[in-house]
C-alpha positions as CSV (number, residue, x, y, z in Angstrom):
1,M,-15.8,4.4,-18.3
2,T,-14.3,7.4,-16.4
3,T,-15.5,10.3,-14.2
4,P,-13.1,13.1,-13.0
5,M,-15.9,14.3,-10.3
6,T,-19.4,13.8,-9.5
7,T,-22.7,15.7,-9.8
8,P,-25.7,15.2,-7.5
9,M,-28.7,13.9,-9.3
10,T,-30.8,15.5,-6.5
11,T,-33.0,18.3,-6.6
12,P,-31.5,21.3,-7.2
13,A,-31.2,24.2,-4.3
14,T,-34.1,26.5,-4.5
15,T,-31.9,29.6,-4.3
16,P,-32.8,31.4,-7.2
17,M,-29.8,32.7,-9.4
18,T,-30.8,36.2,-9.7
19,A,-29.2,39.1,-11.3
20,P,-28.6,42.2,-9.7
21,A,-31.3,44.7,-10.2
22,T,-28.9,47.0,-12.2
23,A,-27.7,44.4,-14.4
24,P,-29.1,42.3,-17.2
25,A,-30.2,38.6,-16.3
26,T,-27.8,37.2,-19.0
27,A,-25.2,38.3,-21.2
28,S,-23.7,37.2,-24.8
29,V,-20.4,36.1,-25.6
30,P,-19.8,36.0,-29.4
31,F,-16.8,34.0,-30.3
32,S,-14.9,33.5,-33.7
33,G,-12.2,30.8,-33.6
34,T,-9.5,30.3,-36.2
35,R,-11.5,27.5,-37.7
36,G,-14.3,24.8,-37.7
37,G,-14.7,21.2,-39.2
38,E,-15.8,17.7,-38.4
39,A,-13.3,14.9,-37.7
40,P,-13.9,11.3,-36.0
41,L,-14.1,11.1,-32.3
42,T,-10.8,10.7,-30.4
43,W,-10.3,7.6,-28.4
44,G,-11.0,9.8,-25.3
45,Q,-14.3,11.0,-26.8
46,R,-15.2,7.6,-27.8
47,L,-15.1,6.4,-24.2
48,M,-17.5,9.2,-23.2
49,W,-19.7,8.9,-25.9
50,R,-20.3,5.3,-25.1
51,A,-20.6,6.3,-21.4
52,V,-23.1,9.0,-22.1
53,H,-25.2,6.5,-24.0
54,L,-24.9,3.8,-21.5
55,M,-26.0,6.2,-18.5
56,G,-29.4,7.5,-20.3
57,P,-31.1,9.7,-18.3
58,S,-28.5,9.4,-15.4
59,Q,-25.9,11.0,-17.8
60,S,-25.7,13.9,-16.1
61,F,-23.6,12.1,-13.5
62,L,-20.6,12.5,-16.2
63,N,-21.1,16.3,-16.1
64,C,-18.3,18.3,-14.6
65,P,-19.1,21.2,-12.3
66,W,-15.8,23.9,-12.2
67,V,-15.7,27.1,-10.4
68,L,-12.9,30.0,-11.6
69,P,-12.4,32.9,-9.4
70,V,-12.3,36.4,-10.8
71,H,-8.5,37.6,-9.7
72,G,-8.4,41.2,-8.9
73,R,-11.1,44.1,-9.5
74,R,-12.2,43.2,-13.0
75,D,-15.4,44.6,-14.4
76,L,-17.9,42.5,-16.6
77,A,-16.5,43.1,-20.0
78,T,-13.2,42.2,-18.9
79,V,-14.2,38.8,-17.7
80,L,-16.5,38.1,-20.6
81,A,-13.7,39.0,-22.8
82,A,-11.3,36.4,-21.1
83,L,-14.3,33.8,-21.4
84,R,-14.7,34.9,-25.3
85,R,-10.8,34.1,-25.7
86,M,-11.1,30.8,-24.0
87,L,-13.8,29.6,-26.1
88,E,-11.6,30.7,-29.0
89,R,-8.4,29.1,-27.8
90,H,-9.9,25.7,-27.2
91,E,-12.0,23.7,-29.8
92,S,-13.2,21.3,-27.5
93,L,-15.4,24.2,-25.9
94,R,-17.0,25.0,-29.5
95,T,-17.8,21.3,-30.2
96,T,-21.1,19.4,-30.5
97,F,-21.4,15.6,-31.3
98,A,-23.6,13.8,-33.6
99,D,-24.1,9.8,-34.6
100,T,-23.7,9.8,-38.8
101,P,-24.0,6.7,-40.9
102,H,-20.3,6.4,-40.8
103,G,-20.0,6.7,-36.9
104,P,-20.1,9.7,-34.5
105,V,-18.3,12.5,-35.2
106,Q,-17.2,16.0,-33.3
107,R,-18.2,19.4,-35.3
108,V,-16.3,22.4,-34.2
109,A,-18.1,25.4,-35.0
110,R,-15.6,28.4,-35.9
111,D,-18.2,31.1,-34.9
112,G,-20.8,31.2,-32.4
113,E,-22.3,32.6,-29.4
114,L,-22.4,31.4,-25.5
115,T,-25.2,33.0,-23.2
116,V,-24.2,33.6,-19.9
117,E,-26.5,34.0,-17.1
118,L,-25.8,36.5,-14.1
119,A,-26.4,35.9,-10.7
120,V,-25.9,37.5,-7.2
121,T,-23.5,36.4,-4.3
122,G,-25.4,34.5,-1.7
123,P,-24.9,34.2,2.1
124,E,-22.0,31.5,1.3
125,G,-19.6,34.3,-0.4
126,P,-18.8,34.7,-4.0
127,L,-16.8,31.3,-4.4
128,G,-19.2,29.1,-2.2
129,T,-22.1,30.8,-4.4
130,A,-20.3,29.7,-7.4
131,E,-19.8,26.3,-6.1
132,R,-23.2,25.6,-5.4
133,I,-24.6,27.0,-8.9
134,A,-21.9,25.1,-10.6
135,A,-23.5,21.8,-8.8
136,E,-27.0,23.0,-9.9
137,L,-25.8,23.5,-13.5
138,G,-24.3,19.8,-13.7
139,T,-27.8,18.3,-12.9
140,T,-29.1,19.0,-16.6
141,V,-28.2,16.7,-19.5
142,F,-26.3,18.2,-22.3
143,A,-28.1,17.9,-25.7
144,H,-24.8,17.2,-27.4
145,G,-26.0,17.2,-30.9
146,E,-26.8,21.1,-30.3
147,D,-25.5,22.5,-26.9
148,L,-22.1,23.9,-26.7
149,P,-20.5,21.7,-24.0
150,L,-20.6,24.0,-21.4
151,R,-22.8,26.3,-19.2
152,C,-21.6,29.3,-17.5
153,V,-23.1,31.6,-14.6
154,V,-21.2,34.9,-13.5
155,V,-21.5,35.7,-9.8
156,L,-21.4,39.4,-9.1
157,A,-21.0,41.3,-5.6
158,D,-21.7,44.7,-5.3
159,G,-22.0,44.9,-9.3
160,R,-18.7,43.3,-9.7
161,P,-18.0,39.6,-11.1
162,R,-16.2,37.6,-8.6
163,A,-16.4,34.1,-9.8
164,L,-17.3,32.0,-12.6
165,A,-19.6,28.8,-11.9
166,F,-19.3,26.4,-15.1
167,A,-20.5,22.8,-15.9
168,F,-18.8,20.9,-18.6
169,S,-19.7,18.4,-20.8
170,H,-17.2,15.3,-19.9
171,L,-17.3,15.0,-23.8
172,A,-15.3,18.2,-23.9
173,V,-13.1,17.9,-21.0
174,D,-11.6,15.7,-18.4
175,F,-10.3,16.9,-14.8
176,Q,-6.6,17.5,-16.5
177,A,-8.4,19.6,-19.1
178,L,-9.8,21.8,-16.2
179,S,-6.9,22.2,-14.4
180,L,-5.3,23.5,-17.5
181,L,-8.0,26.0,-18.0
182,S,-7.4,27.2,-14.3
183,A,-3.6,27.6,-14.9
184,E,-4.6,30.1,-17.9
185,W,-7.5,31.9,-16.7
186,R,-5.5,34.6,-14.9
187,A,-3.4,35.3,-18.0
188,L,-6.7,35.6,-19.8
189,L,-8.0,38.2,-17.5
190,R,-5.2,40.2,-17.9
191,G,-5.2,40.3,-21.5
192,D,-1.7,38.7,-22.0
193,D,-0.9,37.3,-25.6
194,L,-0.9,33.7,-24.9
195,P,0.5,31.4,-27.9
196,P,-2.1,29.6,-29.6
197,P,-2.6,25.8,-28.7
198,E,-0.5,23.7,-31.4
199,W,-2.7,20.6,-30.6
200,Q,-6.4,20.1,-30.9
201,P,-8.9,17.2,-30.6
202,M,-9.0,17.1,-34.5
203,E,-5.2,16.6,-35.0
204,Q,-5.5,13.6,-32.0
205,A,-8.3,11.9,-33.8
206,A,-6.1,11.9,-37.0
207,L,-2.9,10.6,-35.1
208,E,-5.0,7.8,-33.4
209,R,-5.9,6.6,-37.2
210,E,-2.4,6.0,-37.9
211,E,-0.4,2.8,-37.5
212,P,1.3,3.3,-34.4
213,F,-1.7,3.9,-32.5
214,L,-3.4,1.4,-33.9
215,R,-0.7,-1.4,-32.9
216,R,-0.8,0.3,-29.4
217,S,-4.9,0.0,-29.4
218,R,-4.2,-3.6,-30.4
219,R,-1.6,-4.5,-27.9
220,S,-3.6,-3.1,-25.1
221,V,-7.0,-4.8,-26.0
222,G,-4.8,-8.1,-26.2
223,Y,-4.0,-7.4,-22.3
224,W,-7.4,-6.7,-21.5
225,R,-8.5,-9.9,-23.2
226,S,-6.0,-12.1,-21.3
227,V,-7.3,-10.9,-18.4
228,L,-11.3,-11.0,-18.8
229,E,-10.8,-14.4,-20.2
230,T,-10.3,-15.9,-16.5
231,V,-11.5,-13.3,-14.0
232,P,-14.9,-14.0,-12.1
233,L,-17.8,-12.8,-14.2
234,E,-19.3,-10.8,-10.9
235,V,-17.4,-8.3,-8.7
236,F,-19.3,-9.8,-5.8
237,D,-19.3,-13.5,-4.5
238,H,-22.7,-12.7,-3.2
239,P,-25.9,-11.7,-4.7
240,P,-27.6,-8.5,-4.6
241,G,-30.1,-7.7,-1.7
242,E,-32.6,-5.3,-1.6
243,P,-31.7,-1.5,-2.2
244,E,-31.9,1.3,-0.4
245,E,-33.5,4.8,-1.5
246,P,-31.8,6.2,-3.7
247,R,-30.0,3.3,-4.7
248,F,-26.8,4.6,-5.7
249,I,-24.9,6.9,-3.1
250,E,-21.4,8.4,-2.5
251,V,-20.1,8.4,0.9
252,G,-17.3,10.8,1.7
253,M,-14.5,10.8,4.3
254,E,-12.3,13.6,5.2
255,S,-9.0,12.2,6.8
256,V,-5.8,14.1,7.3
257,A,-4.8,10.8,9.0
258,L,-5.1,8.9,5.7
259,A,-3.5,11.6,4.0
260,A,-0.3,11.8,6.1
261,A,-0.1,7.8,6.3
262,A,-0.1,7.5,2.8
263,V,2.6,9.9,2.4
264,R,4.9,8.2,5.0
265,L,4.4,5.0,3.7
266,A,5.1,5.9,-0.1
267,E,8.4,7.5,1.3
268,R,9.2,4.3,2.9
269,L,8.2,2.1,0.2
270,T,9.6,4.5,-2.6
271,I,6.6,4.3,-4.6
272,S,3.8,6.9,-5.2
273,T,1.0,7.8,-2.6
274,T,-1.5,7.0,-5.6
275,S,-0.2,3.4,-5.5
276,V,-0.6,3.0,-1.6
277,V,-4.1,4.5,-1.4
278,M,-5.0,2.5,-4.5
279,A,-3.7,-0.7,-2.6
280,A,-5.6,-0.2,0.5
281,C,-9.0,0.3,-1.4
282,A,-8.4,-2.4,-3.6
283,T,-7.7,-5.0,-0.7
284,V,-10.5,-3.4,1.3
285,L,-12.7,-4.2,-1.9
286,A,-11.0,-7.6,-2.4
287,V,-11.9,-8.8,1.2
288,V,-15.5,-7.2,1.2
289,S,-16.1,-8.8,-2.3
290,G,-14.7,-12.2,-1.2
291,R,-12.3,-12.4,-3.9
292,P,-8.6,-13.2,-3.5
293,R,-7.7,-11.0,-6.6
294,A,-8.9,-7.2,-6.7
295,V,-10.0,-6.3,-10.4
296,M,-10.4,-2.5,-10.9
297,Q,-10.5,0.2,-13.6
298,L,-8.1,2.7,-13.0
299,V,-8.9,6.3,-14.5
300,H,-5.6,7.2,-16.1
301,S,-5.0,10.6,-17.6
302,N,-3.0,9.0,-20.5
303,R,-1.1,12.4,-21.1
304,R,2.3,10.9,-21.7
305,D,2.6,12.2,-25.3
306,P,3.8,16.1,-24.7
307,R,1.5,16.7,-27.6
308,T,-1.5,16.0,-25.5
309,R,-0.4,17.5,-22.0
310,P,-1.4,20.8,-22.7
311,L,-4.7,19.7,-24.6
312,V,-7.9,21.0,-23.4
313,A,-10.0,17.8,-24.4
314,T,-11.0,14.6,-22.7
315,V,-7.9,12.4,-23.1
316,G,-8.0,10.0,-20.1
317,Q,-9.1,6.4,-20.3
318,D,-9.3,3.5,-18.0
319,G,-6.6,1.2,-17.2
320,L,-7.3,-2.5,-16.0
321,L,-5.7,-3.4,-12.4
322,V,-5.3,-7.2,-11.5
323,L,-3.9,-7.4,-8.1
324,D,-3.6,-10.7,-6.4
325,L,-3.3,-10.3,-3.0
326,P,-0.1,-11.6,-1.4
327,G,-0.3,-14.2,1.4
328,T,2.0,-11.7,3.2
329,G,1.3,-8.5,4.6
330,F,0.3,-4.8,3.4
331,A,3.7,-3.7,2.4
332,D,4.0,-6.3,-0.1
333,T,0.4,-5.3,-1.5
334,C,1.5,-2.0,-1.6
335,L,4.6,-3.0,-4.0
336,A,2.4,-5.5,-5.8
337,A,-0.3,-2.8,-6.5
338,H,2.3,-0.2,-7.9
339,R,3.7,-2.8,-10.4
340,S,0.4,-3.8,-11.5
341,A,-0.9,-0.2,-11.9
342,L,2.2,0.3,-14.1
343,M,1.1,-2.5,-16.3
344,A,-2.7,-1.2,-16.2
345,Y,-1.2,2.5,-17.5
346,R,0.7,0.7,-20.2
347,N,-2.5,-0.7,-21.5
348,A,-4.8,2.3,-21.2
349,H,-4.7,3.7,-24.6
350,Y,-6.9,1.9,-27.0
351,D,-10.0,2.5,-29.0
352,P,-13.1,2.0,-27.2
353,F,-14.9,1.0,-29.9
354,E,-12.4,-2.1,-30.7
355,M,-12.4,-2.5,-26.8
356,Q,-16.1,-3.1,-26.5
357,A,-16.2,-5.3,-29.5
358,M,-13.6,-7.7,-27.7
359,R,-15.6,-7.5,-24.6
360,E,-18.7,-8.8,-26.3
361,E,-16.7,-11.6,-28.1
362,I,-15.4,-12.5,-24.4
363,G,-19.2,-12.4,-23.3
364,R,-20.4,-14.7,-26.0
365,V,-17.5,-17.2,-25.3
366,R,-18.1,-17.1,-21.4
367,G,-22.0,-16.6,-21.5
368,G,-21.6,-13.2,-19.9
369,E,-19.3,-10.3,-19.9
370,P,-17.3,-10.1,-16.7
371,D,-18.5,-7.0,-14.6
372,L,-15.7,-4.3,-14.0
373,D,-18.2,-2.0,-12.3
374,A,-15.4,-1.2,-9.7
375,F,-13.1,1.8,-10.0
376,F,-10.4,3.7,-8.5
377,N,-9.7,7.5,-9.5
378,D,-7.0,9.8,-7.9
379,R,-8.1,13.3,-9.0
380,R,-5.1,15.0,-8.0
381,G,-3.0,16.5,-10.6
382,D,0.3,15.9,-9.4
383,G,-0.3,13.3,-6.5
384,T,0.8,15.3,-3.4
385,W,-1.3,17.0,-0.6
386,P,0.6,20.1,-0.2
387,N,-1.1,22.2,2.2
388,L,-1.3,19.1,4.9
389,P,-0.6,20.1,8.1
390,R,3.0,19.8,9.7
391,L,3.4,16.9,11.6
392,A,6.7,15.2,13.4
393,P,8.1,12.2,12.3
394,G,7.0,10.3,15.5
395,D,3.5,11.9,15.6
396,D,1.2,9.2,16.6
397,L,-1.5,9.4,13.9
398,T,-4.1,7.3,15.3
399,L,-4.6,10.4,17.4
400,L,-5.9,12.3,14.4
401,T,-8.4,9.7,13.4
402,A,-10.6,11.1,16.0
403,K,-10.9,14.2,13.5
404,T,-12.1,12.1,10.5
405,R,-15.5,13.0,9.3
406,T,-17.8,10.8,7.1
407,Y,-20.8,11.9,5.4
408,V,-23.0,11.0,2.2
409,T,-22.2,13.6,-0.4
410,N,-24.3,12.5,-3.2
411,A,-27.2,10.5,-4.5
412,W,-28.4,8.9,-7.9
413,P,-31.6,7.0,-8.9
414,G,-29.3,5.1,-11.2
415,V,-25.7,5.2,-12.3
416,R,-23.7,2.1,-13.9
417,F,-21.4,1.6,-10.9
418,K,-20.8,-1.1,-8.2
419,V,-18.3,0.5,-6.2
420,F,-16.1,3.7,-7.1
421,F,-13.5,4.9,-5.1
422,T,-12.3,8.5,-5.6
423,L,-9.2,10.4,-4.2
424,G,-10.2,14.1,-4.2
425,T,-8.3,17.3,-4.7
426,D,-8.2,18.9,-1.4
427,P,-4.6,20.1,-0.6
428,G,-4.9,20.0,2.9
429,T,-6.7,16.7,3.7
430,G,-7.4,13.2,2.4
431,R,-10.6,13.3,0.7
432,L,-11.6,9.8,-0.3
433,S,-15.1,9.0,-1.6
434,L,-16.9,5.7,-2.3
435,I,-20.1,5.6,-4.7
436,V,-21.6,2.1,-4.1
437,D,-24.9,0.3,-5.4
438,T,-26.4,-0.3,-2.2
439,A,-28.1,-3.6,-3.5
440,Y,-24.5,-4.8,-2.9
441,L,-23.0,-2.3,-0.2
442,P,-25.2,-0.9,2.0
443,R,-24.4,2.7,3.4
444,E,-23.0,1.6,6.3
445,T,-20.8,-0.8,4.8
446,A,-19.4,2.1,2.6
447,R,-18.6,4.0,5.5
448,A,-17.0,0.9,7.2
449,M,-15.0,0.3,4.0
450,L,-13.7,4.2,3.7
451,L,-12.5,4.1,7.9
452,G,-11.1,0.5,7.0
453,V,-9.1,2.0,4.3
454,E,-7.7,4.7,6.8
455,T,-7.2,2.3,9.6
456,L,-5.1,0.0,7.2
457,L,-3.0,3.0,6.4
458,V,-2.1,4.2,9.8
459,R,-1.8,0.7,11.0
460,G,0.6,-0.1,8.3
461,L,3.3,2.4,9.6
462,T,3.6,0.7,12.8
463,E,3.1,-3.2,11.6
464,D,2.8,-5.0,8.5
465,V,-0.7,-5.6,8.5
466,P,-1.7,-9.2,7.4
467,L,-4.4,-9.9,5.0
468,A,-6.2,-12.0,7.7
469,A,-6.5,-9.1,9.6
470,V,-8.4,-6.6,7.3
471,G,-11.6,-8.1,7.5
472,H,-11.4,-7.5,11.3
473,L,-10.4,-4.0,10.7
474,V,-13.3,-3.3,8.5
475,R,-15.7,-4.8,10.5
476,A,-14.8,-2.5,13.6
477,H,-16.0,0.5,12.2
478,G,-19.7,-0.9,11.5
479,E,-21.9,-3.9,10.0
480,I,-21.2,-4.9,7.0
481,R,-22.6,-7.1,4.1
482,G,-19.7,-8.9,2.5
483,G,-18.2,-12.1,0.9
484,K,-16.6,-15.4,2.0
485,G,-13.5,-13.4,2.2
486,L,-14.7,-11.9,5.4
487,G,-13.6,-15.1,7.2
488,P,-15.3,-17.2,10.1
489,D,-15.9,-13.9,12.7
490,R,-17.6,-11.9,10.3
């Protein structure tokens, strides 16, 4: 299960999305694409199809809020024309999804109409208003068999459009797809003549039914089977306790120190910052869960095939990271995590229905499916922080930790995660969040884990932190409920 971003399932903000008195409350965007049709789901769509049905009433968690600014002084007609061209170019945005006797299918509408609401800018400014409205839009579940997979509100100031607020269905887009839409948006506003996309989800679905892709799926499923035959059946070695209310929360952390330390460690070890942060998260999880091995699902973009790189659709799938913590220090853990991640990515392209059949078979043999509700997701497109403050090589990053901020960002009555780390896209700071099931990890434990990740990275610059010290690093930031791996002084 993947999620590129999170949407709160709390009560929506009460500020009304009121249109200006001189404009209608809604506008219509009719579209006419070059084709329509029906096809089986792609593997990326199949993964989301299963996730949507597993989430049930909480599936709005999988909605994708997004904001596009209106560049230049554009009138409403120009903005709506650009939105129409976006719909016509990308078939995933004109797709509904339905179950049939032969399995779920995608249905691309050639013609149709999108109703867009108009809203006035609030006190937070056009982009801030759009961000708030996008979050509100994301709280409503899509009727995937009937609704187009996007909702849109145009935010106006002084009668002129200034930003667009969206909520997309994760069945239609992943985070890379949203980045692609952002990249072409300015050209669409200018009316540039863009070349038509050469690859659409129906082509991808046909390709995945060919033998080379089926063989790739069998190889990936075989790798997962070899892991699931031996991993512990539970993420944690301790039973659940009394959950907090709400049970599932997301605790966030903004830390320049985390990002700066990750950059320096990655350069020193010649690996990616993704691998460094992932190693720290996996180490903290393993220690708190009382396991010598970290088993996590990695959200992977799966766009190594050149045909999928410009594809606006949901392509990403989950890899399976297996990290046996070295008995030495954190530097070795980073290198081991990098190697394990490469193995996970190589085996992250598969038919999710075939994968689920294998997992159910393992469950019958072992008396229960192994619990894989631990995730890591790096949402940064290029794995960098381009706007980090400039720091001298010898600057002491421990001084920056005083500026680190933690907060609760989202809450839900129910989602299917026990622990989910997400590295956010802010270009000027390390934004790491952690979704937890508070029956296993209370709010204060989640906060201590995030700060423990930061401390582990910063300390890793000046010493090779031994695994035995990680529990102490986490405990220093708050009381935690954890497993045997925390050691005698827990």
